[in-house]
């Protein structure tokens, strides 16, 4: 295409600088809050969908990494966290230090420069150390400290990562204290008051020991999201489980099946009745791709039509699930030619584009080329909606595609 629209990526990632919590927690808590130490990697595996790193003791030999330490958790920075700039054959499951990653992973100025290289105007970024929906803090023993950590992250996200230096090009994505729906609602409203229009949530909360979306437990949170216009963003792996088939299945199995959690999650939401109870609610599935969506919608409609009487949904799912999908759900993709060939069965207004920077799957720095090749059959106005227009509307951006909260005084 002679003139391709500037991309708004709804799924990129930030590697948090080491001072995020050290600088924002009360002085008495800085030595027990999340902090970075440099240590050897004794062992690291990713098998059966489970990531299992082991930190070496002081003085141990071996490859060195920067580790986040928090309560009993020791989590290293890895090459999979930030792989852009490396050839595919060089990407290994290994620990790294900040010096060994591309600076755009954690630096605002360098991130904007890498976005320029990739034809990206604006980007919504998921967390790294907190994990994709803040489950690191939900699993913590000290809930008072965990709540302060969630708030500190959101303050850093709004004030620094998406602050004036970002020129409105970085779009804030908040966390909530998942262990308390009332506190989660309060945090949604606190952030919405300063322009945040997206919040992380788990694709399958019961995998985290949390209530499902079928009951009423999450209603205070859902109501806050609806009333504030906050979209619920669910990233693959935000249930702390990647799809796998056996305890010894290589990571490639889970990588090929990353969409599966989104598939299960969407069935949950469509059969929960929440979209009828909260008609202004909107959810998005980050990095789940879109090619699987048409069949799930077809199957969900069939089940609703033929089996709702005994299926437990007749009194709460009041219309065909595909109708609820069209009004409430967005699928996100970065490399899905099949899905784009079946866009009419998904809905032009229900898809969003992403680049997944700086992860190993990222199309950076060729996201424009990938999009041009896969969207060559689409009309220019459709391309415009997919690449940026839908994101502008969903995230409440300016007509120019910027976050207004990041451009003010």
Coordinates of C-alpha atoms in Angstrom, one line a residue:
X1 CA 0.0 0.0 0.0
X2 CA 1.3 3.4 -0.9
X3 CA 0.2 4.9 2.4
X4 CA -0.3 2.5 5.3
X5 CA -1.9 3.9 8.4
X6 CA 0.2 4.3 11.5
X7 CA -0.2 1.3 13.8
X8 CA -1.7 1.4 17.3
X9 CA -0.5 -1.7 19.0
X10 CA -2.8 -3.0 21.7
X11 CA -0.4 -5.6 23.0
X12 CA 3.2 -4.6 23.7
X13 CA 5.2 -5.2 26.9
X14 CA 7.3 -3.2 29.3
X15 CA 10.2 -4.6 31.3
X16 CA 9.9 -2.6 34.5
X17 CA 13.0 -0.6 35.5
X18 CA 14.6 -1.8 38.8
X19 CA 13.5 1.3 40.7
X20 CA 9.7 1.1 40.1
X21 CA 8.8 -0.1 43.6
X22 CA 12.0 1.0 45.4
X23 CA 11.1 4.6 44.6
X24 CA 7.4 4.4 45.4
X25 CA 6.9 2.2 48.4
X26 CA 7.1 3.7 51.9
X27 CA 10.7 3.7 53.2
X28 CA 10.0 1.0 55.8
X29 CA 8.9 -1.4 53.0
X30 CA 11.6 -0.8 50.3
X31 CA 13.7 -3.7 51.5
X32 CA 10.8 -6.2 51.4
X33 CA 9.1 -4.9 48.3
X34 CA 10.1 -6.0 44.8
X35 CA 13.8 -5.4 44.1
X36 CA 16.5 -6.5 41.7
X37 CA 19.6 -8.6 42.6
X38 CA 22.2 -10.0 40.3
X39 CA 22.9 -13.7 40.8
X40 CA 23.8 -16.9 38.9
X41 CA 21.1 -19.0 37.2
X42 CA 21.4 -22.5 38.8
X43 CA 18.6 -24.0 36.7
X44 CA 15.8 -22.9 34.4
X45 CA 13.2 -25.0 32.6
X46 CA 9.9 -24.4 30.7
X47 CA 8.2 -27.7 30.3
X48 CA 4.6 -28.8 30.4
X49 CA 3.6 -25.1 30.4
X50 CA 5.4 -24.4 33.6
X51 CA 8.4 -21.9 34.0
X52 CA 10.7 -23.1 36.8
X53 CA 13.9 -21.0 37.4
X54 CA 16.3 -21.6 40.3
X55 CA 18.6 -18.8 41.6
X56 CA 22.1 -19.7 42.6
X57 CA 23.5 -18.9 46.0
X58 CA 26.0 -16.0 46.5
X59 CA 29.4 -17.0 45.0
X60 CA 27.9 -19.7 42.7
X61 CA 29.4 -20.0 39.2
X62 CA 27.3 -20.0 36.1
X63 CA 25.5 -17.6 33.8
X64 CA 24.4 -14.4 35.5
X65 CA 20.9 -12.8 35.4
X66 CA 19.1 -9.9 37.1
X67 CA 16.5 -11.4 39.4
X68 CA 13.3 -9.8 40.8
X69 CA 13.1 -10.8 44.5
X70 CA 9.8 -10.4 46.4
X71 CA 8.7 -12.5 49.4
X72 CA 9.5 -16.1 48.4
X73 CA 9.6 -15.3 44.7
X74 CA 12.8 -15.2 42.7
X75 CA 12.1 -14.4 39.1
X76 CA 14.9 -13.8 36.5
X77 CA 14.8 -11.5 33.5
X78 CA 14.9 -13.8 30.5
X79 CA 15.6 -13.6 26.8
X80 CA 12.0 -14.5 26.2
X81 CA 11.0 -11.2 28.0
X82 CA 12.9 -9.2 25.5
X83 CA 14.0 -10.9 22.4
X84 CA 13.8 -8.1 19.7
X85 CA 17.1 -7.4 18.1
X86 CA 18.2 -11.1 18.3
X87 CA 17.9 -13.6 15.4
X88 CA 15.3 -16.3 15.9
X89 CA 18.1 -18.9 16.2
X90 CA 19.8 -16.9 19.0
X91 CA 16.7 -16.9 21.2
X92 CA 17.1 -19.3 24.0
X93 CA 15.5 -19.9 27.5
X94 CA 18.2 -18.1 29.4
X95 CA 18.6 -15.5 32.1
X96 CA 19.8 -12.0 31.1
X97 CA 20.7 -8.7 32.7
X98 CA 19.4 -5.2 31.8
X99 CA 22.6 -4.6 29.9
X100 CA 21.8 -7.5 27.6
X101 CA 18.4 -6.4 26.5
X102 CA 17.3 -3.8 24.0
X103 CA 16.9 -0.5 25.9
X104 CA 13.5 0.1 24.3
X105 CA 12.3 -2.7 26.7
X106 CA 12.5 -0.3 29.7
X107 CA 13.4 3.2 28.4
X108 CA 10.6 5.5 27.2
X109 CA 12.9 7.4 24.8
X110 CA 14.3 4.2 23.3
X111 CA 10.8 2.7 23.1
X112 CA 9.5 5.6 21.1
X113 CA 12.5 5.3 18.7
X114 CA 11.8 1.6 18.2
X115 CA 8.2 2.3 17.6
X116 CA 9.2 4.8 14.9
X117 CA 11.3 2.1 13.3
X118 CA 8.2 -0.1 13.2
X119 CA 5.6 2.3 11.8
X120 CA 3.9 2.3 15.2
X121 CA 2.3 5.4 16.5
X122 CA 1.0 4.3 19.9
X123 CA 1.2 1.3 22.2
X124 CA -0.6 -0.3 25.1
X125 CA 1.9 -2.2 27.3
X126 CA 1.4 -5.2 29.6
X127 CA 3.6 -5.8 32.6
X128 CA 6.5 -8.3 33.0
X129 CA 7.4 -8.8 36.7
X130 CA 3.8 -8.5 38.0
X131 CA 2.9 -11.0 35.2
X132 CA 0.1 -10.3 32.7
X133 CA -2.7 -9.5 35.2
X134 CA -0.8 -8.8 38.4
X135 CA -1.0 -12.3 39.7
X136 CA 2.4 -11.9 41.3
X137 CA 0.8 -9.6 43.9
X138 CA -2.4 -11.7 44.2
X139 CA -0.2 -14.6 45.3
X140 CA 1.7 -12.6 47.9
X141 CA 1.3 -13.4 51.6
X142 CA 1.3 -9.7 52.8
X143 CA -1.8 -8.2 51.3
X144 CA -1.2 -4.8 52.6
X145 CA 2.2 -4.6 50.9
X146 CA 0.7 -6.2 47.8
X147 CA -1.9 -3.5 47.5
X148 CA 0.7 -0.8 47.8
X149 CA 2.7 -2.6 45.1
X150 CA -0.3 -2.6 42.8
X151 CA -0.9 1.1 43.4
X152 CA 2.8 1.9 43.0
X153 CA 2.9 0.1 39.6
X154 CA -0.1 2.1 38.4
X155 CA 1.4 5.4 39.5
X156 CA 4.6 4.6 37.7
X157 CA 2.6 3.5 34.6
X158 CA 0.6 6.7 34.5
X159 CA 3.2 9.2 35.7
X160 CA 6.4 7.9 34.1
X161 CA 6.0 5.2 31.4
X162 CA 3.0 7.1 29.9
X163 CA 4.1 10.5 31.3
X164 CA 4.9 13.7 29.4
X165 CA 8.1 12.2 27.8
X166 CA 5.9 9.6 26.0
X167 CA 4.1 12.4 24.1
X168 CA 0.8 10.5 24.4
X169 CA 2.1 7.6 22.4
X170 CA 2.2 5.1 25.3
X171 CA -1.3 4.2 26.6
X172 CA -1.6 3.2 30.3
X173 CA -2.8 -0.2 31.3
X174 CA -3.6 -0.7 35.0
X175 CA -3.5 -3.5 37.5
X176 CA -6.0 -4.3 40.2
X177 CA -5.8 -6.2 43.5
X178 CA -7.4 -9.4 42.2
X179 CA -8.0 -10.8 45.7
X180 CA -10.7 -8.3 46.5
X181 CA -13.3 -7.2 44.0
X182 CA -14.2 -4.2 46.0
X183 CA -10.6 -3.0 46.2
X184 CA -10.3 -3.8 42.5
X185 CA -13.3 -1.6 41.7
X186 CA -11.8 1.3 43.8
X187 CA -8.5 1.0 41.9
X188 CA -10.3 1.0 38.5
X189 CA -12.1 4.2 39.5
X190 CA -8.9 5.8 40.9
X191 CA -7.1 5.2 37.6
X192 CA -10.1 6.1 35.4
X193 CA -10.1 9.5 37.1
X194 CA -6.7 10.2 35.6
X195 CA -7.6 8.9 32.1
X196 CA -6.7 5.2 32.3
X197 CA -9.2 3.2 30.1
X198 CA -7.8 -0.3 30.3
X199 CA -7.1 -2.8 33.1
X200 CA -5.5 -6.2 33.2
X201 CA -7.6 -9.3 34.2
X202 CA -7.2 -13.0 34.1
X203 CA -8.4 -15.1 31.2
X204 CA -9.4 -17.9 33.6
X205 CA -9.5 -16.7 37.2
X206 CA -10.1 -20.1 38.8
X207 CA -6.7 -21.2 37.7
X208 CA -5.4 -18.5 40.1
X209 CA -7.7 -19.7 42.9
X210 CA -10.1 -16.9 42.2
X211 CA -13.9 -17.0 41.5
X212 CA -15.1 -17.6 38.0
X213 CA -17.1 -15.0 36.0
X214 CA -20.3 -17.1 36.4
X215 CA -21.1 -16.0 39.9
X216 CA -21.6 -12.5 41.4
X217 CA -18.2 -12.2 43.0
X218 CA -16.7 -9.9 40.4
X219 CA -19.7 -7.7 40.0
X220 CA -18.3 -4.7 41.9
X221 CA -15.2 -4.8 39.6
X222 CA -17.3 -5.3 36.4
X223 CA -19.6 -2.4 37.4
X224 CA -16.7 -0.1 37.9
X225 CA -15.3 -1.0 34.5
X226 CA -18.6 -0.4 32.9
X227 CA -19.3 2.9 34.6
X228 CA -15.8 4.2 33.9
X229 CA -15.5 3.0 30.3
X230 CA -12.6 0.8 31.3
X231 CA -11.9 -2.2 28.9
X232 CA -10.9 -5.5 30.5
X233 CA -7.7 -6.7 28.8
X234 CA -6.9 -10.4 29.1
X235 CA -3.5 -11.6 27.9
X236 CA -2.7 -15.2 27.0
X237 CA -1.1 -16.7 30.1
X238 CA -2.8 -14.4 32.5
X239 CA -4.1 -17.5 34.3
X240 CA -0.5 -18.5 35.1
X241 CA -1.0 -21.5 32.9
X242 CA -0.1 -21.9 29.2
X243 CA -1.9 -24.6 27.3
X244 CA -0.1 -27.9 27.2
X245 CA -0.8 -31.6 26.8
X246 CA 1.5 -33.3 29.2
X247 CA 4.1 -32.6 31.9
X248 CA 6.9 -33.3 29.5
X249 CA 5.5 -31.5 26.4
X250 CA 8.1 -29.0 25.1
X251 CA 7.3 -25.3 25.2
X252 CA 6.6 -25.4 21.4
X253 CA 3.4 -27.3 22.1
X254 CA 2.1 -24.5 24.3
X255 CA 3.3 -21.9 21.9
X256 CA 1.3 -23.5 19.1
X257 CA -1.8 -23.6 21.4
X258 CA -1.6 -20.1 22.9
X259 CA -5.1 -19.2 21.6
X260 CA -6.7 -22.1 23.6
X261 CA -7.0 -20.2 26.9
X262 CA -8.7 -17.3 25.0
X263 CA -11.1 -19.9 23.5
X264 CA -12.0 -21.3 26.9
X265 CA -12.3 -17.8 28.4
X266 CA -14.5 -16.5 25.7
X267 CA -16.9 -19.5 26.1
X268 CA -17.0 -18.6 29.8
X269 CA -17.9 -14.9 29.2
X270 CA -20.4 -15.6 26.5
X271 CA -22.3 -18.1 28.7
X272 CA -22.0 -16.0 31.9
X273 CA -24.7 -13.6 31.2
X274 CA -22.4 -10.7 32.2
X275 CA -22.8 -8.9 28.9
X276 CA -26.6 -8.7 29.4
X277 CA -26.2 -7.6 33.0
X278 CA -23.5 -5.0 32.2
X279 CA -24.4 -3.7 28.7
X280 CA -21.5 -1.2 28.6
X281 CA -18.8 -3.8 29.4
X282 CA -16.1 -4.5 26.9
X283 CA -13.3 -7.1 26.9
X284 CA -10.3 -7.8 24.7
X285 CA -8.0 -10.9 24.2
X286 CA -4.4 -9.9 23.8
X287 CA -2.1 -12.1 21.8
X288 CA -4.8 -14.7 21.2
X289 CA -5.0 -14.2 17.5
X290 CA -8.4 -14.3 15.7
X291 CA -8.7 -17.3 13.3
X292 CA -10.4 -19.5 15.9
X293 CA -13.2 -17.1 16.7
X294 CA -15.8 -17.9 13.9
X295 CA -16.2 -21.5 14.8
X296 CA -16.5 -20.8 18.6
X297 CA -19.2 -18.3 17.8
X298 CA -21.0 -20.7 15.6
X299 CA -20.8 -23.5 18.2
X300 CA -21.9 -21.2 21.0
X301 CA -24.9 -20.1 19.1
X302 CA -25.9 -23.7 18.4
X303 CA -25.5 -24.6 22.0
X304 CA -27.6 -21.6 23.1
X305 CA -30.3 -22.3 20.6
X306 CA -30.6 -26.1 21.1
X307 CA -29.3 -26.8 24.6
X308 CA -29.9 -23.7 26.8
X309 CA -32.8 -25.3 28.6
X310 CA -30.7 -28.0 30.2
X311 CA -27.4 -26.1 29.8
X312 CA -27.9 -23.8 32.7
X313 CA -28.0 -20.5 30.7
X314 CA -31.6 -20.0 29.7
X315 CA -32.3 -17.5 32.4
X316 CA -29.2 -15.4 32.0
X317 CA -28.0 -15.5 28.4
X318 CA -30.8 -13.7 26.7
X319 CA -29.7 -13.6 23.1
X320 CA -27.4 -15.6 20.8
X321 CA -23.8 -15.4 22.0
X322 CA -22.5 -14.1 18.7
X323 CA -24.7 -11.0 19.2
X324 CA -23.0 -10.3 22.5
X325 CA -19.6 -10.9 21.0
X326 CA -20.3 -8.3 18.3
X327 CA -21.1 -5.6 21.0
X328 CA -18.6 -6.5 23.7
X329 CA -15.5 -8.5 22.6
X330 CA -12.3 -7.7 20.7
X331 CA -9.8 -10.2 19.4
X332 CA -6.2 -9.1 19.0
X333 CA -3.6 -10.4 16.6
X334 CA -0.2 -9.7 15.1
X335 CA 0.2 -12.5 12.6
X336 CA -3.0 -14.2 11.5
X337 CA -3.5 -14.4 7.7
X338 CA -6.3 -17.0 8.1
X339 CA -8.2 -14.8 10.5
X340 CA -8.0 -11.9 8.1
X341 CA -9.3 -14.0 5.3
X342 CA -12.4 -14.7 7.5
X343 CA -12.7 -11.2 8.9
X344 CA -16.4 -11.0 7.9
X345 CA -17.2 -13.9 10.1
X346 CA -15.5 -12.2 13.1
X347 CA -16.5 -8.6 12.5
X348 CA -14.5 -5.7 11.2
X349 CA -15.2 -3.7 14.3
X350 CA -14.1 -6.5 16.7
X351 CA -10.4 -6.9 15.9
X352 CA -7.3 -5.0 17.0
X353 CA -3.7 -5.1 15.8
X354 CA -0.6 -5.6 17.9
X355 CA 3.2 -6.0 17.5
X356 CA 4.1 -7.9 20.8
X357 CA 7.3 -5.9 21.2
X358 CA 9.7 -6.9 22.7
X359 CA 8.8 -10.6 22.9
X360 CA 10.1 -13.5 20.8
X361 CA 6.9 -13.6 18.7
X362 CA 7.1 -9.9 17.9
X363 CA 6.9 -8.9 14.3
X364 CA 9.1 -5.9 15.1
X365 CA 10.6 -4.2 13.1
X366 CA 8.5 -5.6 10.2
X367 CA 5.0 -5.2 11.6
X368 CA 4.0 -2.9 8.7
X369 CA 5.3 -5.3 6.1
X370 CA 3.4 -8.2 7.8
X371 CA 0.2 -6.2 7.9
X372 CA 0.5 -5.1 4.3
X373 CA 1.0 -8.6 3.1
X374 CA -1.9 -10.1 5.1
X375 CA -4.3 -7.2 4.6
X376 CA -3.7 -6.7 0.8
X377 CA -7.1 -8.0 0.0
X378 CA -8.9 -5.6 2.4
X379 CA -10.4 -2.2 1.4
X380 CA -8.4 0.8 2.7
X381 CA -11.1 1.8 5.1
X382 CA -11.2 -1.7 6.6
X383 CA -7.4 -1.6 7.1
X384 CA -7.7 1.7 8.8
X385 CA -10.2 0.3 11.3
X386 CA -8.2 -2.8 12.0
X387 CA -4.8 -1.2 12.3
X388 CA -5.9 1.8 14.4
X389 CA -9.5 3.0 14.2
X390 CA -11.0 0.3 16.5
X391 CA -8.3 1.0 19.1
X392 CA -8.9 4.7 19.0
X393 CA -12.6 4.1 19.8
X394 CA -12.1 1.4 22.4
X395 CA -9.3 3.1 24.4
X396 CA -10.7 6.6 24.2
X397 CA -7.8 8.0 22.3
X398 CA -7.7 11.3 20.5
X399 CA -8.6 11.3 16.8
X400 CA -4.9 11.4 16.2
X401 CA -4.5 8.2 18.1
X402 CA -2.8 9.6 21.3
X403 CA -3.6 9.2 24.9
X404 CA -4.9 12.5 26.0
X405 CA -3.8 12.1 29.6
X406 CA -0.2 12.0 28.4
X407 CA -0.3 15.3 26.5
X408 CA -1.6 17.6 29.2
X409 CA 0.3 19.7 31.7

